[in-house]
Amino acid sequence: MPRSARITIYVLSVWLCGVGSRSVGAAEEFPFYHENVMGTSLELRVQAESAEAARWAEQRVLREIDRLSAIFSGYDPASEFSRWQANAPGGVQVSPELFEVLQASDHWRARSGGAFDPRVEALTRLWSACAQQDRTPTADELAEAKALMSRDAWRLDPVDRTAQRLSECPLSLNAIAKGYIVERACDVALEQGRGVRGLLLNVGGDLRVCGETARTIGLAPPRGDSETAEPWTYLEVRERSVATSGDAQRGLRIQGRWYSHIFDPRSGQPAAQTISATVVARRGADADALATICNVLSVEESLRLVDALPDVACLLVTSDGRVARSQAWRLYEKERPRPLPLALADDQKSPAPGTKGDEGASKAPPPPRGSVA
């Protein structure tokens, strides 16, 4: 499931046994780093009673990521999702994991009023093809893609756990599956104990903190060099998933103008109003999907949606430098953001007027640097 790193997160604090936190016994932290995991880099920090227990957790995490990638990858033609897309004119029984993510996709498409939609892959392919010709899509091309997207994508039967493809519109689960995978990988490493107290797993900016851990995370500025920039705000999370989406590291350059790689399924246009959305949620799939949704919706719509959800918070940055927080963000924010150090809406980076949304970036600084996508 290769994707460019979506966020850069600076993991600044240590485990609960660290300074200012209660002790959790003899456990200590063991860091691990891997490249080319789901097409990106992986940072894992294990709080364990021994190096052996930490290595056991590392292997459990990597095996679970491999197993779930073989289900969800849209790039591997042999994955379950790819095979289902290609060969499911009738209802076929799918794995519990694929069925769960398809159900979650239906939920967020309905809850967001269509701002989240796996059928957006049709727009991604169209805009990518046009970008190679250094042009934007024509009105006729956009109308054709939107007509293809207007057909129902699938029908699910929870009794038999079957999924039936209903159209030939290309689909993508990229905006929800990685958060799901990261959470499940953490779960399997903790479920059998083995002296593992807690985990922090960061795969391309989809991050999960679980177990006996609390982390202070610094978010890099939405634009600029996220590898070297100092954090501009901090949040503390425990037993939560964090996802950020925006246009900092992925997009299309057409005739000198930068366009987000996040598209509004309703208009067919790239997201442009929000350049970075960071979401904290209990579930990884929810954080992942909502980070995209908050790029597509207006700031007001995003805040209204997030404020209506339990245990969810968001921080939004707009192209003109405005910062907006949901009501629950204060529960996680360690300090107020400092002024952003650069103009966010410069001519080279800002998308075309009249479009909405974007994808943001946060990162992991030294010591242990890890990001993935």
Short mmCIF file of C-alpha atoms in Angstrom, two decimals:
data_model
loop_
_atom_site.label_atom_id
_atom_site.label_comp_id
_atom_site.label_asym_id
_atom_site.label_seq_id
_atom_site.Cartn_x
_atom_site.Cartn_y
_atom_site.Cartn_z
CA MET A 1 0.00 0.00 0.00
CA PRO A 2 2.72 2.51 -0.93
CA ARG A 3 2.01 6.14 -0.15
CA SER A 4 4.23 9.10 0.57
CA ALA A 5 4.59 9.95 4.23
CA ARG A 6 1.50 11.86 5.26
CA ILE A 7 2.73 13.38 8.47
CA THR A 8 5.88 13.97 10.40
CA ILE A 9 5.52 13.42 14.13
CA TYR A 10 8.10 14.34 16.73
CA VAL A 11 7.80 11.85 19.58
CA LEU A 12 9.19 13.83 22.46
CA SER A 13 8.19 12.18 25.73
CA VAL A 14 9.01 8.78 27.14
CA TRP A 15 6.84 6.08 28.61
CA LEU A 16 4.89 6.47 31.81
CA CYS A 17 7.90 5.26 33.74
CA GLY A 18 9.78 8.35 32.54
CA VAL A 19 10.35 11.67 34.25
CA GLY A 20 7.19 13.04 35.79
CA SER A 21 5.23 9.78 35.32
CA ARG A 22 4.51 6.86 37.55
CA SER A 23 6.77 3.83 37.39
CA VAL A 24 5.65 0.71 35.58
CA GLY A 25 8.26 -1.57 37.03
CA ALA A 26 11.38 -2.85 35.34
CA ALA A 27 10.17 -2.18 31.81
CA GLU A 28 12.35 -0.14 29.47
CA GLU A 29 12.03 1.19 25.95
CA PHE A 30 13.33 -0.58 22.86
CA PRO A 31 13.20 1.25 19.49
CA PHE A 32 12.99 -0.45 16.09
CA TYR A 33 13.09 1.05 12.58
CA HIS A 34 12.24 -0.49 9.23
CA GLU A 35 12.03 0.80 5.67
CA ASN A 36 9.73 -0.27 2.84
CA VAL A 37 6.86 -1.25 5.10
CA MET A 38 3.63 -0.55 3.21
CA GLY A 39 5.82 1.46 0.86
CA THR A 40 7.26 3.68 3.58
CA SER A 41 9.23 3.67 6.83
CA LEU A 42 8.15 2.32 10.20
CA GLU A 43 9.06 3.41 13.70
CA LEU A 44 8.19 1.11 16.61
CA ARG A 45 8.93 1.78 20.26
CA VAL A 46 8.23 -1.08 22.62
CA GLN A 47 7.96 -0.76 26.39
CA ALA A 48 8.98 -4.23 27.59
CA GLU A 49 10.55 -6.08 30.49
CA SER A 50 13.33 -7.50 28.33
CA ALA A 51 14.95 -7.18 24.92
CA GLU A 52 13.59 -10.62 24.07
CA ALA A 53 10.03 -9.51 24.80
CA ALA A 54 10.54 -6.38 22.70
CA ARG A 55 11.85 -8.39 19.74
CA TRP A 56 8.87 -10.72 20.06
CA ALA A 57 6.55 -7.71 19.86
CA GLU A 58 8.45 -6.36 16.86
CA GLN A 59 8.01 -9.62 14.97
CA ARG A 60 4.31 -9.80 15.86
CA VAL A 61 3.81 -6.25 14.56
CA LEU A 62 5.66 -6.91 11.29
CA ARG A 63 3.85 -10.19 10.65
CA GLU A 64 0.45 -8.62 11.25
CA ILE A 65 1.25 -5.72 8.93
CA ASP A 66 2.31 -8.18 6.23
CA ARG A 67 -0.84 -10.25 6.74
CA LEU A 68 -3.18 -7.27 6.54
CA SER A 69 -1.31 -5.68 3.64
CA ALA A 70 -1.98 -8.87 1.72
CA ILE A 71 -5.68 -8.18 2.29
CA PHE A 72 -5.94 -4.43 1.65
CA SER A 73 -3.23 -3.42 -0.80
CA GLY A 74 -4.54 -1.69 -3.90
CA TYR A 75 -1.12 -1.94 -5.54
CA ASP A 76 -0.65 -5.70 -5.24
CA PRO A 77 -2.84 -7.51 -7.80
CA ALA A 78 -2.67 -10.61 -5.61
CA SER A 79 -4.18 -8.91 -2.54
CA GLU A 80 -7.66 -9.93 -1.48
CA PHE A 81 -9.00 -6.43 -2.16
CA SER A 82 -7.50 -6.33 -5.67
CA ARG A 83 -8.80 -9.79 -6.52
CA TRP A 84 -12.25 -8.91 -5.18
CA GLN A 85 -12.31 -5.74 -7.30
CA ALA A 86 -11.38 -7.69 -10.41
CA ASN A 87 -13.52 -10.79 -9.94
CA ALA A 88 -16.61 -10.10 -7.85
CA PRO A 89 -19.62 -9.55 -10.13
CA GLY A 90 -21.62 -11.70 -7.72
CA GLY A 91 -21.51 -11.70 -3.95
CA VAL A 92 -18.45 -13.48 -2.58
CA GLN A 93 -17.49 -14.18 1.00
CA VAL A 94 -14.59 -11.97 2.08
CA SER A 95 -12.31 -12.01 5.10
CA PRO A 96 -13.64 -10.51 8.34
CA GLU A 97 -11.02 -7.76 8.07
CA LEU A 98 -11.99 -6.69 4.55
CA PHE A 99 -15.67 -6.81 5.42
CA GLU A 100 -15.08 -4.64 8.49
CA VAL A 101 -13.21 -1.97 6.51
CA LEU A 102 -15.82 -1.98 3.73
CA GLN A 103 -18.50 -1.47 6.39
CA ALA A 104 -16.47 1.34 7.96
CA SER A 105 -16.10 2.95 4.53
CA ASP A 106 -19.87 2.87 4.08
CA HIS A 107 -20.28 4.45 7.51
CA TRP A 108 -17.90 7.34 6.85
CA ARG A 109 -19.22 7.98 3.35
CA ALA A 110 -22.71 8.40 4.79
CA ARG A 111 -21.60 10.33 7.88
CA SER A 112 -19.49 12.76 5.83
CA GLY A 113 -22.11 13.40 3.18
CA GLY A 114 -19.87 11.90 0.50
CA ALA A 115 -16.65 13.71 1.44
CA PHE A 116 -15.14 10.26 2.08
CA ASP A 117 -15.64 7.81 -0.76
CA PRO A 118 -13.46 4.89 -1.95
CA ARG A 119 -14.72 5.62 -5.48
CA VAL A 120 -12.54 8.75 -5.46
CA GLU A 121 -9.88 6.53 -7.03
CA ALA A 122 -11.48 7.42 -10.38
CA LEU A 123 -10.56 11.07 -9.79
CA THR A 124 -7.08 10.19 -8.55
CA ARG A 125 -6.37 8.30 -11.75
CA LEU A 126 -7.84 11.02 -13.96
CA TRP A 127 -5.92 13.88 -12.36
CA SER A 128 -2.68 11.86 -12.28
CA ALA A 129 -2.99 11.07 -15.99
CA CYS A 130 -3.70 14.71 -16.82
CA ALA A 131 -0.79 15.90 -14.67
CA GLN A 132 1.56 13.82 -16.80
CA GLN A 133 0.37 15.96 -19.72
CA ASP A 134 0.74 19.13 -17.62
CA ARG A 135 -2.94 19.97 -17.80
CA THR A 136 -6.06 19.84 -15.65
CA PRO A 137 -8.98 17.59 -16.62
CA THR A 138 -11.55 18.93 -19.03
CA ALA A 139 -15.16 19.41 -17.98
CA ASP A 140 -16.14 16.37 -20.07
CA GLU A 141 -13.47 14.21 -18.41
CA LEU A 142 -14.62 15.25 -14.95
CA ALA A 143 -18.25 14.61 -15.85
CA GLU A 144 -17.35 11.13 -17.09
CA ALA A 145 -15.46 10.31 -13.88
CA LYS A 146 -18.26 11.62 -11.68
CA ALA A 147 -20.82 9.61 -13.66
CA LEU A 148 -18.77 6.48 -13.03
CA MET A 149 -18.59 7.36 -9.32
CA SER A 150 -22.35 7.88 -9.10
CA ARG A 151 -23.02 4.14 -9.30
CA ASP A 152 -23.13 2.15 -6.07
CA ALA A 153 -19.76 0.55 -5.42
CA TRP A 154 -20.79 -2.60 -3.56
CA ARG A 155 -23.49 -4.39 -1.59
CA LEU A 156 -22.66 -6.03 1.76
CA ASP A 157 -24.49 -8.90 3.44
CA PRO A 158 -23.48 -9.14 7.11
CA VAL A 159 -25.28 -12.46 7.56
CA ASP A 160 -23.09 -14.31 5.07
CA ARG A 161 -20.22 -11.79 5.18
CA THR A 162 -20.41 -11.39 1.42
CA ALA A 163 -19.50 -8.36 -0.67
CA GLN A 164 -20.77 -7.80 -4.20
CA ARG A 165 -19.20 -5.34 -6.64
CA LEU A 166 -21.91 -3.28 -8.34
CA SER A 167 -19.92 -1.16 -10.78
CA GLU A 168 -16.61 -0.97 -12.59
CA CYS A 169 -15.57 2.22 -10.83
CA PRO A 170 -12.02 1.79 -9.47
CA LEU A 171 -11.81 1.79 -5.68
CA SER A 172 -9.20 2.63 -3.07
CA LEU A 173 -9.09 1.99 0.68
CA ASN A 174 -5.90 4.03 1.16
CA ALA A 175 -7.65 6.66 3.27
CA ILE A 176 -8.82 4.17 5.90
CA ALA A 177 -6.90 0.87 5.71
CA LYS A 178 -3.54 2.03 7.02
CA GLY A 179 -5.00 3.35 10.25
CA TYR A 180 -6.83 0.05 10.66
CA ILE A 181 -3.65 -1.95 10.03
CA VAL A 182 -1.58 0.08 12.51
CA GLU A 183 -4.15 -0.42 15.27
CA ARG A 184 -4.47 -4.16 14.63
CA ALA A 185 -0.70 -4.59 14.58
CA CYS A 186 -0.48 -2.97 18.02
CA ASP A 187 -3.31 -5.12 19.33
CA VAL A 188 -1.67 -8.43 18.41
CA ALA A 189 1.61 -7.41 20.05
CA LEU A 190 -0.17 -6.66 23.33
CA GLU A 191 -2.79 -9.38 23.45
CA GLN A 192 -0.58 -12.15 24.82
CA GLY A 193 1.37 -10.17 27.38
CA ARG A 194 4.85 -11.68 27.18
CA GLY A 195 6.28 -8.80 29.22
CA VAL A 196 5.20 -6.16 26.70
CA ARG A 197 3.79 -3.12 28.53
CA GLY A 198 3.07 -0.71 25.71
CA LEU A 199 3.75 0.35 22.15
CA LEU A 200 4.10 3.35 19.94
CA LEU A 201 3.79 2.48 16.25
CA ASN A 202 4.20 5.10 13.53
CA VAL A 203 3.75 4.02 9.92
CA GLY A 204 4.01 6.93 7.54
CA GLY A 205 2.33 9.27 9.93
CA ASP A 206 -0.50 6.97 11.00
CA LEU A 207 0.39 6.61 14.65
CA ARG A 208 -0.93 4.51 17.53
CA VAL A 209 -0.09 4.75 21.24
CA CYS A 210 -1.34 1.86 23.37
CA GLY A 211 -0.70 -0.03 26.57
CA GLU A 212 0.96 1.55 29.61
CA THR A 213 2.16 4.54 27.64
CA ALA A 214 1.59 8.25 27.31
CA ARG A 215 3.34 10.25 24.61
CA THR A 216 3.84 13.90 23.91
CA ILE A 217 3.87 14.37 20.16
CA GLY A 218 5.08 17.47 18.36
CA LEU A 219 3.53 18.36 15.02
CA ALA A 220 5.76 19.89 12.38
CA PRO A 221 4.50 22.98 10.53
CA PRO A 222 2.04 22.04 7.76
CA ARG A 223 4.40 23.32 5.08
CA GLY A 224 8.13 23.67 4.93
CA ASP A 225 10.86 21.10 5.49
CA SER A 226 9.17 18.70 7.89
CA GLU A 227 12.44 16.79 8.34
CA THR A 228 14.16 19.76 10.01
CA ALA A 229 11.42 22.14 11.17
CA GLU A 230 10.81 22.51 14.89
CA PRO A 231 7.38 21.40 16.15
CA TRP A 232 4.84 24.21 16.23
CA THR A 233 2.43 22.53 18.64
CA TYR A 234 2.27 19.50 20.96
CA LEU A 235 -0.31 16.99 22.06
CA GLU A 236 -0.30 14.16 24.59
CA VAL A 237 -2.05 10.90 23.78
CA ARG A 238 -2.60 7.54 25.42
CA GLU A 239 -4.63 4.63 24.01
CA ARG A 240 -5.34 6.70 20.93
CA SER A 241 -4.64 6.85 17.21
CA VAL A 242 -3.38 10.00 15.50
CA ALA A 243 -3.53 10.73 11.77
CA THR A 244 -2.68 13.85 9.80
CA SER A 245 -3.51 14.56 6.18
CA GLY A 246 -2.56 17.49 4.00
CA ASP A 247 -0.77 18.65 0.89
CA ALA A 248 2.75 19.05 2.31
CA GLN A 249 4.36 15.93 0.90
CA ARG A 250 2.02 14.65 -1.78
CA GLY A 251 0.33 16.34 -4.67
CA LEU A 252 0.42 17.22 -8.35
CA ARG A 253 2.21 20.09 -10.05
CA ILE A 254 0.39 21.26 -13.16
CA GLN A 255 1.56 24.29 -15.13
CA GLY A 256 3.54 25.46 -12.11
CA ARG A 257 0.65 25.21 -9.66
CA TRP A 258 0.55 22.72 -6.77
CA TYR A 259 -2.61 20.66 -6.30
CA SER A 260 -3.42 18.42 -3.35
CA HIS A 261 -3.59 14.67 -3.89
CA ILE A 262 -6.82 14.65 -1.86
CA PHE A 263 -9.91 15.09 -4.00
CA ASP A 264 -13.45 16.10 -3.18
CA PRO A 265 -15.57 13.21 -4.53
CA ARG A 266 -18.54 15.56 -4.85
CA SER A 267 -16.93 18.29 -6.98
CA GLY A 268 -14.14 16.35 -8.65
CA GLN A 269 -11.64 19.03 -7.59
CA PRO A 270 -8.53 18.80 -5.40
CA ALA A 271 -8.90 19.85 -1.78
CA ALA A 272 -7.66 23.39 -1.19
CA GLN A 273 -9.10 25.18 1.85
CA THR A 274 -7.58 23.07 4.64
CA ILE A 275 -3.90 22.30 4.16
CA SER A 276 -3.51 20.13 7.26
CA ALA A 277 -5.92 18.16 9.43
CA THR A 278 -4.73 16.22 12.47
CA VAL A 279 -7.27 13.88 14.08
CA VAL A 280 -7.10 12.01 17.39
CA ALA A 281 -9.50 9.09 17.81
CA ARG A 282 -9.81 5.82 19.70
CA ARG A 283 -9.80 3.77 16.50
CA GLY A 284 -7.13 3.93 13.83
CA ALA A 285 -9.51 3.58 10.89
CA ASP A 286 -11.63 6.44 12.24
CA ALA A 287 -8.65 8.77 12.65
CA ASP A 288 -7.41 7.90 9.16
CA ALA A 289 -10.75 8.46 7.45
CA LEU A 290 -11.54 11.63 9.38
CA ALA A 291 -8.18 13.20 8.53
CA THR A 292 -9.14 12.96 4.87
CA ILE A 293 -12.73 14.06 5.49
CA CYS A 294 -11.54 17.18 7.33
CA ASN A 295 -9.45 18.15 4.31
CA VAL A 296 -12.43 17.89 1.99
CA LEU A 297 -15.12 19.55 4.11
CA SER A 298 -15.06 23.23 4.99
CA VAL A 299 -13.59 24.13 8.38
CA GLU A 300 -17.06 24.78 9.77
CA GLU A 301 -18.40 21.46 8.48
CA SER A 302 -15.37 19.59 9.82
CA LEU A 303 -15.70 21.06 13.31
CA ARG A 304 -19.42 20.39 13.38
CA LEU A 305 -18.84 16.75 12.41
CA VAL A 306 -15.97 16.13 14.83
CA ASP A 307 -17.68 17.86 17.75
CA ALA A 308 -20.64 15.51 17.30
CA LEU A 309 -18.43 12.42 17.62
CA PRO A 310 -17.40 10.88 20.97
CA ASP A 311 -13.69 10.63 21.76
CA VAL A 312 -12.59 12.46 18.61
CA ALA A 313 -10.65 15.73 18.29
CA CYS A 314 -9.09 17.64 15.41
CA LEU A 315 -6.71 20.49 14.67
CA LEU A 316 -7.09 22.21 11.28
CA VAL A 317 -4.82 24.64 9.44
CA THR A 318 -6.15 26.57 6.46
CA SER A 319 -4.28 27.84 3.42
CA ASP A 320 -4.36 31.40 4.80
CA GLY A 321 -2.79 30.31 8.10
CA ARG A 322 -5.89 30.13 10.30
CA VAL A 323 -5.90 27.45 13.01
CA ALA A 324 -9.14 25.83 14.17
CA ARG A 325 -9.65 23.29 16.96
CA SER A 326 -12.54 21.05 17.83
CA GLN A 327 -13.95 21.33 21.33
CA ALA A 328 -12.14 18.19 22.55
CA TRP A 329 -8.71 19.19 21.23
CA ARG A 330 -7.92 20.93 24.53
CA LEU A 331 -7.94 17.49 26.19
CA TYR A 332 -4.82 16.57 24.21
CA GLU A 333 -3.08 19.88 23.54
CA LYS A 334 0.02 20.39 25.71
CA GLU A 335 0.53 24.00 24.69
CA ARG A 336 -1.00 26.47 22.28
CA PRO A 337 0.52 26.52 18.79
CA ARG A 338 3.19 29.12 18.22
CA PRO A 339 2.81 31.35 15.13
CA LEU A 340 3.45 29.42 11.96
CA PRO A 341 6.95 30.24 10.69
CA LEU A 342 6.13 30.61 7.02
CA ALA A 343 3.49 31.89 4.66
CA LEU A 344 1.17 29.01 3.93
CA ALA A 345 -0.50 30.32 0.81
CA ASP A 346 2.42 31.11 -1.45
CA ASP A 347 2.01 31.03 -5.21
CA GLN A 348 4.11 27.92 -5.67
CA LYS A 349 2.19 25.67 -3.29
CA SER A 350 -1.40 26.88 -3.10
CA PRO A 351 -3.98 24.96 -5.14
CA ALA A 352 -6.38 26.61 -7.49
CA PRO A 353 -9.05 28.89 -6.00
CA GLY A 354 -12.44 27.39 -5.37
CA THR A 355 -11.27 23.91 -4.37
CA LYS A 356 -11.30 22.37 -0.88
CA GLY A 357 -9.18 20.32 1.48
CA ASP A 358 -5.54 19.05 1.53
CA GLU A 359 -3.21 16.62 3.31
CA GLY A 360 -0.79 17.57 6.05
CA ALA A 361 2.43 16.42 7.61
CA SER A 362 3.88 15.66 10.99
CA LYS A 363 7.05 13.78 11.86
CA ALA A 364 9.25 11.92 14.25
CA PRO A 365 12.49 13.63 15.28
CA PRO A 366 15.68 12.32 16.67
CA PRO A 367 16.10 10.44 18.85
CA PRO A 368 14.21 7.72 16.99
CA ARG A 369 12.94 9.04 13.72
CA GLY A 370 10.24 7.04 12.02
CA SER A 371 7.60 7.79 9.48
CA VAL A 372 5.67 5.83 6.98
CA ALA A 373 2.92 6.02 4.47
#
